[in-house]
């Protein structure tokens, strides 16, 4: 967007023989570090792969909460960025991980 680079931190937990992938969007006051052990357990119990990600402006995302754009405007969390983040995560699953859209659970 406008030459700005965005990096969305995420993790992917792969379960042997899993046919479905859960794309997990965490709630407020959570981050990837807090969720990893719980997601690993959930993947085992459900027998699914799990991908979880952070939102732009939080955690280790780039740009972070204090970053400003080249125009001097603050960049960071917004409803629009939340949609863009899940679209990027979904696109990663379908293009890089080659997960069929019908095998992704939102």
PDB file of N, CA and C in Angstrom:
ATOM      1  N   UNK A   1       0.849  -1.175   0.000  1.00  0.00           N
ATOM      2  CA  UNK A   1       0.000   0.000   0.000  1.00  0.00           C
ATOM      3  C   UNK A   1       0.886   1.227   0.000  1.00  0.00           C
ATOM      4  N   UNK A   2       0.798   2.051  -0.993  1.00  0.00           N
ATOM      5  CA  UNK A   2       1.578   3.289  -1.101  1.00  0.00           C
ATOM      6  C   UNK A   2       3.067   3.056  -0.878  1.00  0.00           C
ATOM      7  N   UNK A   3       3.574   1.912  -1.320  1.00  0.00           N
ATOM      8  CA  UNK A   3       4.986   1.609  -1.155  1.00  0.00           C
ATOM      9  C   UNK A   3       5.365   1.147   0.240  1.00  0.00           C
ATOM     10  N   UNK A   4       4.405   1.100   1.148  1.00  0.00           N
ATOM     11  CA  UNK A   4       4.667   0.685   2.532  1.00  0.00           C
ATOM     12  C   UNK A   4       4.736  -0.842   2.612  1.00  0.00           C
ATOM     13  N   UNK A   5       5.730  -1.351   3.303  1.00  0.00           N
ATOM     14  CA  UNK A   5       5.874  -2.790   3.494  1.00  0.00           C
ATOM     15  C   UNK A   5       5.194  -3.180   4.801  1.00  0.00           C
ATOM     16  N   UNK A   6       4.345  -4.186   4.739  1.00  0.00           N
ATOM     17  CA  UNK A   6       3.677  -4.706   5.923  1.00  0.00           C
ATOM     18  C   UNK A   6       4.087  -6.152   6.105  1.00  0.00           C
ATOM     19  N   UNK A   7       4.461  -6.507   7.310  1.00  0.00           N
ATOM     20  CA  UNK A   7       4.787  -7.885   7.643  1.00  0.00           C
ATOM     21  C   UNK A   7       3.896  -8.301   8.798  1.00  0.00           C
ATOM     22  N   UNK A   8       3.191  -9.386   8.601  1.00  0.00           N
ATOM     23  CA  UNK A   8       2.263  -9.871   9.605  1.00  0.00           C
ATOM     24  C   UNK A   8       2.843 -11.141  10.218  1.00  0.00           C
ATOM     25  N   UNK A   9       3.234 -11.094  11.495  1.00  0.00           N
ATOM     26  CA  UNK A   9       3.764 -12.294  12.137  1.00  0.00           C
ATOM     27  C   UNK A   9       2.683 -13.364  12.233  1.00  0.00           C
ATOM     28  N   UNK A  10       3.103 -14.597  12.077  1.00  0.00           N
ATOM     29  CA  UNK A  10       2.162 -15.716  12.129  1.00  0.00           C
ATOM     30  C   UNK A  10       2.908 -16.987  12.493  1.00  0.00           C
ATOM     31  N   UNK A  11       2.159 -17.997  12.883  1.00  0.00           N
ATOM     32  CA  UNK A  11       2.745 -19.334  13.005  1.00  0.00           C
ATOM     33  C   UNK A  11       1.804 -20.341  12.374  1.00  0.00           C
ATOM     34  N   UNK A  12       2.396 -21.438  11.945  1.00  0.00           N
ATOM     35  CA  UNK A  12       1.651 -22.524  11.314  1.00  0.00           C
ATOM     36  C   UNK A  12       2.012 -23.807  12.054  1.00  0.00           C
ATOM     37  N   UNK A  13       1.013 -24.456  12.615  1.00  0.00           N
ATOM     38  CA  UNK A  13       1.216 -25.726  13.304  1.00  0.00           C
ATOM     39  C   UNK A  13       0.699 -26.820  12.391  1.00  0.00           C
ATOM     40  N   UNK A  14       1.584 -27.690  11.994  1.00  0.00           N
ATOM     41  CA  UNK A  14       1.232 -28.773  11.070  1.00  0.00           C
ATOM     42  C   UNK A  14       1.036 -30.068  11.843  1.00  0.00           C
ATOM     43  N   UNK A  15      -0.086 -30.708  11.592  1.00  0.00           N
ATOM     44  CA  UNK A  15      -0.383 -32.014  12.184  1.00  0.00           C
ATOM     45  C   UNK A  15      -0.317 -33.058  11.081  1.00  0.00           C
ATOM     46  N   UNK A  16       0.396 -34.115  11.357  1.00  0.00           N
ATOM     47  CA  UNK A  16       0.505 -35.196  10.381  1.00  0.00           C
ATOM     48  C   UNK A  16      -0.891 -35.734  10.068  1.00  0.00           C
ATOM     49  N   UNK A  17      -1.150 -35.930   8.806  1.00  0.00           N
ATOM     50  CA  UNK A  17      -2.416 -36.481   8.298  1.00  0.00           C
ATOM     51  C   UNK A  17      -3.616 -35.547   8.443  1.00  0.00           C
ATOM     52  N   UNK A  18      -3.405 -34.303   8.831  1.00  0.00           N
ATOM     53  CA  UNK A  18      -4.528 -33.360   8.920  1.00  0.00           C
ATOM     54  C   UNK A  18      -4.991 -33.003   7.516  1.00  0.00           C
ATOM     55  N   UNK A  19      -6.292 -32.927   7.331  1.00  0.00           N
ATOM     56  CA  UNK A  19      -6.851 -32.555   6.031  1.00  0.00           C
ATOM     57  C   UNK A  19      -7.462 -31.154   6.051  1.00  0.00           C
ATOM     58  N   UNK A  20      -7.636 -30.594   7.209  1.00  0.00           N
ATOM     59  CA  UNK A  20      -8.231 -29.260   7.362  1.00  0.00           C
ATOM     60  C   UNK A  20      -7.241 -28.337   8.050  1.00  0.00           C
ATOM     61  N   UNK A  21      -7.386 -27.041   7.779  1.00  0.00           N
ATOM     62  CA  UNK A  21      -6.550 -26.030   8.409  1.00  0.00           C
ATOM     63  C   UNK A  21      -7.444 -24.961   9.017  1.00  0.00           C
ATOM     64  N   UNK A  22      -7.269 -24.712  10.298  1.00  0.00           N
ATOM     65  CA  UNK A  22      -7.993 -23.674  11.010  1.00  0.00           C
ATOM     66  C   UNK A  22      -7.211 -22.374  10.911  1.00  0.00           C
ATOM     67  N   UNK A  23      -7.821 -21.339  10.335  1.00  0.00           N
ATOM     68  CA  UNK A  23      -7.216 -20.008  10.279  1.00  0.00           C
ATOM     69  C   UNK A  23      -7.772 -19.244  11.464  1.00  0.00           C
ATOM     70  N   UNK A  24      -6.922 -19.061  12.479  1.00  0.00           N
ATOM     71  CA  UNK A  24      -7.367 -18.536  13.765  1.00  0.00           C
ATOM     72  C   UNK A  24      -7.058 -17.051  13.891  1.00  0.00           C
ATOM     73  N   UNK A  25      -8.105 -16.269  14.153  1.00  0.00           N
ATOM     74  CA  UNK A  25      -7.973 -14.833  14.417  1.00  0.00           C
ATOM     75  C   UNK A  25      -8.193 -14.624  15.911  1.00  0.00           C
ATOM     76  N   UNK A  26      -7.150 -14.208  16.613  1.00  0.00           N
ATOM     77  CA  UNK A  26      -7.264 -14.104  18.074  1.00  0.00           C
ATOM     78  C   UNK A  26      -8.046 -12.881  18.506  1.00  0.00           C
ATOM     79  N   UNK A  27      -8.462 -12.914  19.754  1.00  0.00           N
ATOM     80  CA  UNK A  27      -9.243 -11.821  20.331  1.00  0.00           C
ATOM     81  C   UNK A  27      -8.375 -10.732  20.928  1.00  0.00           C
ATOM     82  N   UNK A  28      -9.019  -9.817  21.607  1.00  0.00           N
ATOM     83  CA  UNK A  28      -8.346  -8.698  22.241  1.00  0.00           C
ATOM     84  C   UNK A  28      -7.461  -9.174  23.388  1.00  0.00           C
ATOM     85  N   UNK A  29      -6.391  -8.459  23.634  1.00  0.00           N
ATOM     86  CA  UNK A  29      -5.466  -8.710  24.747  1.00  0.00           C
ATOM     87  C   UNK A  29      -4.765 -10.059  24.629  1.00  0.00           C
ATOM     88  N   UNK A  30      -4.562 -10.540  23.405  1.00  0.00           N
ATOM     89  CA  UNK A  30      -3.798 -11.760  23.160  1.00  0.00           C
ATOM     90  C   UNK A  30      -2.737 -11.446  22.121  1.00  0.00           C
ATOM     91  N   UNK A  31      -1.720 -12.274  22.082  1.00  0.00           N
ATOM     92  CA  UNK A  31      -0.747 -12.196  21.010  1.00  0.00           C
ATOM     93  C   UNK A  31      -0.258 -13.604  20.713  1.00  0.00           C
ATOM     94  N   UNK A  32       0.539 -13.741  19.681  1.00  0.00           N
ATOM     95  CA  UNK A  32       0.977 -15.067  19.250  1.00  0.00           C
ATOM     96  C   UNK A  32       1.709 -15.832  20.338  1.00  0.00           C
ATOM     97  N   UNK A  33       2.561 -15.148  21.087  1.00  0.00           N
ATOM     98  CA  UNK A  33       3.317 -15.816  22.137  1.00  0.00           C
ATOM     99  C   UNK A  33       2.430 -16.420  23.207  1.00  0.00           C
ATOM    100  N   UNK A  34       1.363 -15.748  23.539  1.00  0.00           N
ATOM    101  CA  UNK A  34       0.435 -16.226  24.566  1.00  0.00           C
ATOM    102  C   UNK A  34      -0.380 -17.417  24.067  1.00  0.00           C
ATOM    103  N   UNK A  35      -0.571 -17.527  22.778  1.00  0.00           N
ATOM    104  CA  UNK A  35      -1.488 -18.524  22.221  1.00  0.00           C
ATOM    105  C   UNK A  35      -0.823 -19.818  21.786  1.00  0.00           C
ATOM    106  N   UNK A  36       0.483 -19.820  21.594  1.00  0.00           N
ATOM    107  CA  UNK A  36       1.116 -20.945  20.919  1.00  0.00           C
ATOM    108  C   UNK A  36       0.834 -22.286  21.589  1.00  0.00           C
ATOM    109  N   UNK A  37       1.054 -22.404  22.885  1.00  0.00           N
ATOM    110  CA  UNK A  37       0.850 -23.686  23.568  1.00  0.00           C
ATOM    111  C   UNK A  37      -0.605 -24.135  23.460  1.00  0.00           C
ATOM    112  N   UNK A  38      -1.527 -23.200  23.621  1.00  0.00           N
ATOM    113  CA  UNK A  38      -2.956 -23.533  23.520  1.00  0.00           C
ATOM    114  C   UNK A  38      -3.315 -23.986  22.108  1.00  0.00           C
ATOM    115  N   UNK A  39      -2.762 -23.323  21.096  1.00  0.00           N
ATOM    116  CA  UNK A  39      -3.044 -23.699  19.703  1.00  0.00           C
ATOM    117  C   UNK A  39      -2.434 -25.063  19.370  1.00  0.00           C
ATOM    118  N   UNK A  40      -1.268 -25.348  19.920  1.00  0.00           N
ATOM    119  CA  UNK A  40      -0.644 -26.649  19.706  1.00  0.00           C
ATOM    120  C   UNK A  40      -1.528 -27.757  20.278  1.00  0.00           C
ATOM    121  N   UNK A  41      -2.059 -27.535  21.477  1.00  0.00           N
ATOM    122  CA  UNK A  41      -2.971 -28.512  22.087  1.00  0.00           C
ATOM    123  C   UNK A  41      -4.251 -28.647  21.264  1.00  0.00           C
ATOM    124  N   UNK A  42      -4.790 -27.524  20.814  1.00  0.00           N
ATOM    125  CA  UNK A  42      -6.020 -27.535  20.030  1.00  0.00           C
ATOM    126  C   UNK A  42      -5.827 -28.292  18.715  1.00  0.00           C
ATOM    127  N   UNK A  43      -4.690 -28.090  18.073  1.00  0.00           N
ATOM    128  CA  UNK A  43      -4.396 -28.792  16.827  1.00  0.00           C
ATOM    129  C   UNK A  43      -4.369 -30.296  17.058  1.00  0.00           C
ATOM    130  N   UNK A  44      -3.795 -30.710  18.178  1.00  0.00           N
ATOM    131  CA  UNK A  44      -3.722 -32.131  18.493  1.00  0.00           C
ATOM    132  C   UNK A  44      -5.115 -32.703  18.766  1.00  0.00           C
ATOM    133  N   UNK A  45      -5.904 -32.018  19.581  1.00  0.00           N
ATOM    134  CA  UNK A  45      -7.238 -32.493  19.944  1.00  0.00           C
ATOM    135  C   UNK A  45      -8.152 -32.574  18.723  1.00  0.00           C
ATOM    136  N   UNK A  46      -8.112 -31.535  17.868  1.00  0.00           N
ATOM    137  CA  UNK A  46      -9.000 -31.486  16.704  1.00  0.00           C
ATOM    138  C   UNK A  46      -8.444 -32.222  15.487  1.00  0.00           C
ATOM    139  N   UNK A  47      -7.141 -32.498  15.491  1.00  0.00           N
ATOM    140  CA  UNK A  47      -6.522 -33.161  14.343  1.00  0.00           C
ATOM    141  C   UNK A  47      -6.472 -32.280  13.111  1.00  0.00           C
ATOM    142  N   UNK A  48      -6.199 -30.986  13.327  1.00  0.00           N
ATOM    143  CA  UNK A  48      -6.134 -30.017  12.229  1.00  0.00           C
ATOM    144  C   UNK A  48      -4.810 -29.276  12.262  1.00  0.00           C
ATOM    145  N   UNK A  49      -4.440 -28.676  11.117  1.00  0.00           N
ATOM    146  CA  UNK A  49      -3.362 -27.700  11.103  1.00  0.00           C
ATOM    147  C   UNK A  49      -3.947 -26.388  11.604  1.00  0.00           C
ATOM    148  N   UNK A  50      -3.102 -25.546  12.176  1.00  0.00           N
ATOM    149  CA  UNK A  50      -3.582 -24.232  12.628  1.00  0.00           C
ATOM    150  C   UNK A  50      -2.612 -23.156  12.171  1.00  0.00           C
ATOM    151  N   UNK A  51      -3.189 -22.088  11.609  1.00  0.00           N
ATOM    152  CA  UNK A  51      -2.414 -20.886  11.335  1.00  0.00           C
ATOM    153  C   UNK A  51      -3.034 -19.759  12.140  1.00  0.00           C
ATOM    154  N   UNK A  52      -2.195 -19.052  12.896  1.00  0.00           N
ATOM    155  CA  UNK A  52      -2.637 -17.880  13.654  1.00  0.00           C
ATOM    156  C   UNK A  52      -1.715 -16.728  13.290  1.00  0.00           C
ATOM    157  N   UNK A  53      -2.205 -15.516  13.389  1.00  0.00           N
ATOM    158  CA  UNK A  53      -1.451 -14.339  12.967  1.00  0.00           C
ATOM    159  C   UNK A  53      -1.748 -13.171  13.894  1.00  0.00           C
ATOM    160  N   UNK A  54      -0.858 -12.189  13.897  1.00  0.00           N
ATOM    161  CA  UNK A  54      -1.083 -10.946  14.633  1.00  0.00           C
ATOM    162  C   UNK A  54      -1.612  -9.894  13.671  1.00  0.00           C
ATOM    163  N   UNK A  55      -2.172  -8.846  14.231  1.00  0.00           N
ATOM    164  CA  UNK A  55      -2.739  -7.766  13.432  1.00  0.00           C
ATOM    165  C   UNK A  55      -1.725  -6.637  13.266  1.00  0.00           C
ATOM    166  N   UNK A  56      -1.795  -5.945  12.142  1.00  0.00           N
ATOM    167  CA  UNK A  56      -0.937  -4.784  11.921  1.00  0.00           C
ATOM    168  C   UNK A  56      -1.117  -3.789  13.068  1.00  0.00           C
ATOM    169  N   UNK A  57       0.026  -3.354  13.621  1.00  0.00           N
ATOM    170  CA  UNK A  57      -0.011  -2.404  14.729  1.00  0.00           C
ATOM    171  C   UNK A  57       0.137  -3.056  16.086  1.00  0.00           C
ATOM    172  N   UNK A  58       0.177  -4.372  16.120  1.00  0.00           N
ATOM    173  CA  UNK A  58       0.294  -5.094  17.388  1.00  0.00           C
ATOM    174  C   UNK A  58       1.428  -6.104  17.302  1.00  0.00           C
ATOM    175  N   UNK A  59       1.923  -6.506  18.459  1.00  0.00           N
ATOM    176  CA  UNK A  59       2.943  -7.546  18.509  1.00  0.00           C
ATOM    177  C   UNK A  59       4.160  -7.171  17.691  1.00  0.00           C
ATOM    178  N   UNK A  60       4.633  -8.124  16.906  1.00  0.00           N
ATOM    179  CA  UNK A  60       5.843  -7.932  16.106  1.00  0.00           C
ATOM    180  C   UNK A  60       5.552  -7.483  14.680  1.00  0.00           C
ATOM    181  N   UNK A  61       4.318  -7.063  14.406  1.00  0.00           N
ATOM    182  CA  UNK A  61       3.968  -6.659  13.044  1.00  0.00           C
ATOM    183  C   UNK A  61       4.776  -5.440  12.621  1.00  0.00           C
ATOM    184  N   UNK A  62       4.976  -5.329  11.311  1.00  0.00           N
ATOM    185  CA  UNK A  62       5.682  -4.188  10.735  1.00  0.00           C
ATOM    186  C   UNK A  62       4.758  -3.566   9.708  1.00  0.00           C
ATOM    187  N   UNK A  63       4.394  -2.307   9.763  1.00  0.00           N
ATOM    188  CA  UNK A  63       4.864  -1.353  10.742  1.00  0.00           C
ATOM    189  C   UNK A  63       4.200  -1.581  12.095  1.00  0.00           C
ATOM    190  N   UNK A  64       4.923  -1.284  13.137  1.00  0.00           N
ATOM    191  CA  UNK A  64       4.414  -1.438  14.498  1.00  0.00           C
ATOM    192  C   UNK A  64       3.546  -0.268  14.899  1.00  0.00           C
ATOM    193  N   UNK A  65       3.091  -0.255  16.133  1.00  0.00           N
ATOM    194  CA  UNK A  65       2.144   0.772  16.580  1.00  0.00           C
ATOM    195  C   UNK A  65       2.683   2.203  16.546  1.00  0.00           C
ATOM    196  N   UNK A  66       4.011   2.385  16.537  1.00  0.00           N
ATOM    197  CA  UNK A  66       4.560   3.735  16.571  1.00  0.00           C
ATOM    198  C   UNK A  66       5.096   4.187  15.235  1.00  0.00           C
ATOM    199  N   UNK A  67       4.929   3.393  14.201  1.00  0.00           N
ATOM    200  CA  UNK A  67       5.457   3.701  12.878  1.00  0.00           C
ATOM    201  C   UNK A  67       4.602   4.777  12.212  1.00  0.00           C
ATOM    202  N   UNK A  68       5.240   5.637  11.443  1.00  0.00           N
ATOM    203  CA  UNK A  68       4.485   6.608  10.647  1.00  0.00           C
ATOM    204  C   UNK A  68       4.806   6.397   9.178  1.00  0.00           C
ATOM    205  N   UNK A  69       3.868   6.719   8.335  1.00  0.00           N
ATOM    206  CA  UNK A  69       4.047   6.554   6.892  1.00  0.00           C
ATOM    207  C   UNK A  69       4.963   7.646   6.358  1.00  0.00           C
ATOM    208  N   UNK A  70       5.340   7.503   5.092  1.00  0.00           N
ATOM    209  CA  UNK A  70       6.190   8.519   4.457  1.00  0.00           C
ATOM    210  C   UNK A  70       5.468   9.861   4.377  1.00  0.00           C
ATOM    211  N   UNK A  71       4.147   9.847   4.423  1.00  0.00           N
ATOM    212  CA  UNK A  71       3.368  11.091   4.400  1.00  0.00           C
ATOM    213  C   UNK A  71       3.237  11.680   5.804  1.00  0.00           C
ATOM    214  N   UNK A  72       3.829  11.005   6.811  1.00  0.00           N
ATOM    215  CA  UNK A  72       3.765  11.497   8.178  1.00  0.00           C
ATOM    216  C   UNK A  72       2.509  11.101   8.925  1.00  0.00           C
ATOM    217  N   UNK A  73       1.656  10.314   8.287  1.00  0.00           N
ATOM    218  CA  UNK A  73       0.422   9.880   8.947  1.00  0.00           C
ATOM    219  C   UNK A  73       0.670   8.593   9.721  1.00  0.00           C
ATOM    220  N   UNK A  74       0.080   8.451  10.888  1.00  0.00           N
ATOM    221  CA  UNK A  74       0.262   7.220  11.660  1.00  0.00           C
ATOM    222  C   UNK A  74      -0.314   6.011  10.924  1.00  0.00           C
ATOM    223  N   UNK A  75       0.433   4.930  10.938  1.00  0.00           N
ATOM    224  CA  UNK A  75      -0.036   3.663  10.379  1.00  0.00           C
ATOM    225  C   UNK A  75      -0.289   2.736  11.551  1.00  0.00           C
ATOM    226  N   UNK A  76      -1.196   1.852  11.393  1.00  0.00           N
ATOM    227  CA  UNK A  76      -1.420   0.908  12.481  1.00  0.00           C
ATOM    228  C   UNK A  76      -2.800   0.296  12.425  1.00  0.00           C
ATOM    229  N   UNK A  77      -3.312  -0.053  13.570  1.00  0.00           N
ATOM    230  CA  UNK A  77      -4.551  -0.819  13.623  1.00  0.00           C
ATOM    231  C   UNK A  77      -5.754  -0.049  13.079  1.00  0.00           C
ATOM    232  N   UNK A  78      -6.578  -0.763  12.349  1.00  0.00           N
ATOM    233  CA  UNK A  78      -7.846  -0.223  11.863  1.00  0.00           C
ATOM    234  C   UNK A  78      -8.691  -1.407  11.411  1.00  0.00           C
ATOM    235  N   UNK A  79      -9.960  -1.175  11.234  1.00  0.00           N
ATOM    236  CA  UNK A  79     -10.839  -2.234  10.743  1.00  0.00           C
ATOM    237  C   UNK A  79     -10.377  -2.700   9.363  1.00  0.00           C
ATOM    238  N   UNK A  80     -10.006  -1.754   8.514  1.00  0.00           N
ATOM    239  CA  UNK A  80      -9.530  -2.097   7.182  1.00  0.00           C
ATOM    240  C   UNK A  80      -8.295  -2.995   7.242  1.00  0.00           C
ATOM    241  N   UNK A  81      -7.352  -2.682   8.139  1.00  0.00           N
ATOM    242  CA  UNK A  81      -6.143  -3.494   8.251  1.00  0.00           C
ATOM    243  C   UNK A  81      -6.452  -4.894   8.774  1.00  0.00           C
ATOM    244  N   UNK A  82      -7.437  -5.032   9.644  1.00  0.00           N
ATOM    245  CA  UNK A  82      -7.833  -6.365  10.120  1.00  0.00           C
ATOM    246  C   UNK A  82      -8.278  -7.219   8.938  1.00  0.00           C
ATOM    247  N   UNK A  83      -9.099  -6.647   8.064  1.00  0.00           N
ATOM    248  CA  UNK A  83      -9.544  -7.384   6.879  1.00  0.00           C
ATOM    249  C   UNK A  83      -8.366  -7.732   5.974  1.00  0.00           C
ATOM    250  N   UNK A  84      -7.472  -6.773   5.785  1.00  0.00           N
ATOM    251  CA  UNK A  84      -6.306  -7.022   4.936  1.00  0.00           C
ATOM    252  C   UNK A  84      -5.401  -8.101   5.524  1.00  0.00           C
ATOM    253  N   UNK A  85      -5.275  -8.134   6.853  1.00  0.00           N
ATOM    254  CA  UNK A  85      -4.435  -9.139   7.493  1.00  0.00           C
ATOM    255  C   UNK A  85      -4.989 -10.539   7.293  1.00  0.00           C
ATOM    256  N   UNK A  86      -6.286 -10.735   7.492  1.00  0.00           N
ATOM    257  CA  UNK A  86      -6.838 -12.087   7.314  1.00  0.00           C
ATOM    258  C   UNK A  86      -6.808 -12.474   5.839  1.00  0.00           C
ATOM    259  N   UNK A  87      -7.005 -11.519   4.935  1.00  0.00           N
ATOM    260  CA  UNK A  87      -6.894 -11.833   3.509  1.00  0.00           C
ATOM    261  C   UNK A  87      -5.479 -12.267   3.157  1.00  0.00           C
ATOM    262  N   UNK A  88      -4.479 -11.617   3.751  1.00  0.00           N
ATOM    263  CA  UNK A  88      -3.083 -12.001   3.503  1.00  0.00           C
ATOM    264  C   UNK A  88      -2.801 -13.399   4.062  1.00  0.00           C
ATOM    265  N   UNK A  89      -3.311 -13.693   5.250  1.00  0.00           N
ATOM    266  CA  UNK A  89      -3.120 -15.019   5.846  1.00  0.00           C
ATOM    267  C   UNK A  89      -3.800 -16.093   4.991  1.00  0.00           C
ATOM    268  N   UNK A  90      -5.004 -15.810   4.536  1.00  0.00           N
ATOM    269  CA  UNK A  90      -5.741 -16.746   3.681  1.00  0.00           C
ATOM    270  C   UNK A  90      -4.994 -16.978   2.364  1.00  0.00           C
ATOM    271  N   UNK A  91      -4.510 -15.890   1.767  1.00  0.00           N
ATOM    272  CA  UNK A  91      -3.760 -15.990   0.519  1.00  0.00           C
ATOM    273  C   UNK A  91      -2.475 -16.815   0.723  1.00  0.00           C
ATOM    274  N   UNK A  92      -1.806 -16.645   1.865  1.00  0.00           N
ATOM    275  CA  UNK A  92      -0.612 -17.436   2.181  1.00  0.00           C
ATOM    276  C   UNK A  92      -0.970 -18.925   2.229  1.00  0.00           C
ATOM    277  N   UNK A  93      -2.073 -19.247   2.894  1.00  0.00           N
ATOM    278  CA  UNK A  93      -2.469 -20.661   2.991  1.00  0.00           C
ATOM    279  C   UNK A  93      -2.751 -21.254   1.616  1.00  0.00           C
ATOM    280  N   UNK A  94      -3.443 -20.507   0.763  1.00  0.00           N
ATOM    281  CA  UNK A  94      -3.839 -21.059  -0.529  1.00  0.00           C
ATOM    282  C   UNK A  94      -2.723 -21.052  -1.558  1.00  0.00           C
ATOM    283  N   UNK A  95      -1.810 -20.091  -1.484  1.00  0.00           N
ATOM    284  CA  UNK A  95      -0.766 -20.007  -2.510  1.00  0.00           C
ATOM    285  C   UNK A  95       0.561 -20.612  -2.087  1.00  0.00           C
ATOM    286  N   UNK A  96       0.992 -20.356  -0.863  1.00  0.00           N
ATOM    287  CA  UNK A  96       2.286 -20.868  -0.393  1.00  0.00           C
ATOM    288  C   UNK A  96       2.152 -22.275   0.182  1.00  0.00           C
ATOM    289  N   UNK A  97       1.159 -22.468   1.039  1.00  0.00           N
ATOM    290  CA  UNK A  97       0.947 -23.779   1.666  1.00  0.00           C
ATOM    291  C   UNK A  97       0.102 -24.712   0.801  1.00  0.00           C
ATOM    292  N   UNK A  98      -0.466 -24.189  -0.270  1.00  0.00           N
ATOM    293  CA  UNK A  98      -1.276 -24.957  -1.217  1.00  0.00           C
ATOM    294  C   UNK A  98      -2.454 -25.670  -0.554  1.00  0.00           C
ATOM    295  N   UNK A  99      -3.098 -24.973   0.390  1.00  0.00           N
ATOM    296  CA  UNK A  99      -4.294 -25.504   1.044  1.00  0.00           C
ATOM    297  C   UNK A  99      -5.500 -25.126   0.202  1.00  0.00           C
ATOM    298  N   UNK A 100      -6.327 -26.100  -0.096  1.00  0.00           N
ATOM    299  CA  UNK A 100      -7.542 -25.827  -0.875  1.00  0.00           C
ATOM    300  C   UNK A 100      -8.496 -24.951  -0.041  1.00  0.00           C
ATOM    301  N   UNK A 101      -9.123 -23.959  -0.672  1.00  0.00           N
ATOM    302  CA  UNK A 101     -10.067 -23.115   0.076  1.00  0.00           C
ATOM    303  C   UNK A 101     -11.127 -23.909   0.831  1.00  0.00           C
ATOM    304  N   UNK A 102     -11.576 -25.015   0.263  1.00  0.00           N
ATOM    305  CA  UNK A 102     -12.591 -25.839   0.932  1.00  0.00           C
ATOM    306  C   UNK A 102     -12.063 -26.543   2.184  1.00  0.00           C
ATOM    307  N   UNK A 103     -10.735 -26.545   2.381  1.00  0.00           N
ATOM    308  CA  UNK A 103     -10.135 -27.187   3.547  1.00  0.00           C
ATOM    309  C   UNK A 103      -9.745 -26.176   4.634  1.00  0.00           C
ATOM    310  N   UNK A 104     -10.101 -24.916   4.434  1.00  0.00           N
ATOM    311  CA  UNK A 104      -9.775 -23.881   5.420  1.00  0.00           C
ATOM    312  C   UNK A 104     -11.013 -23.577   6.262  1.00  0.00           C
ATOM    313  N   UNK A 105     -10.820 -23.612   7.563  1.00  0.00           N
ATOM    314  CA  UNK A 105     -11.883 -23.304   8.513  1.00  0.00           C
ATOM    315  C   UNK A 105     -11.583 -21.927   9.090  1.00  0.00           C
ATOM    316  N   UNK A 106     -12.539 -21.012   8.954  1.00  0.00           N
ATOM    317  CA  UNK A 106     -12.346 -19.651   9.488  1.00  0.00           C
ATOM    318  C   UNK A 106     -12.935 -19.556  10.867  1.00  0.00           C
TER     319      UNK A 106
END
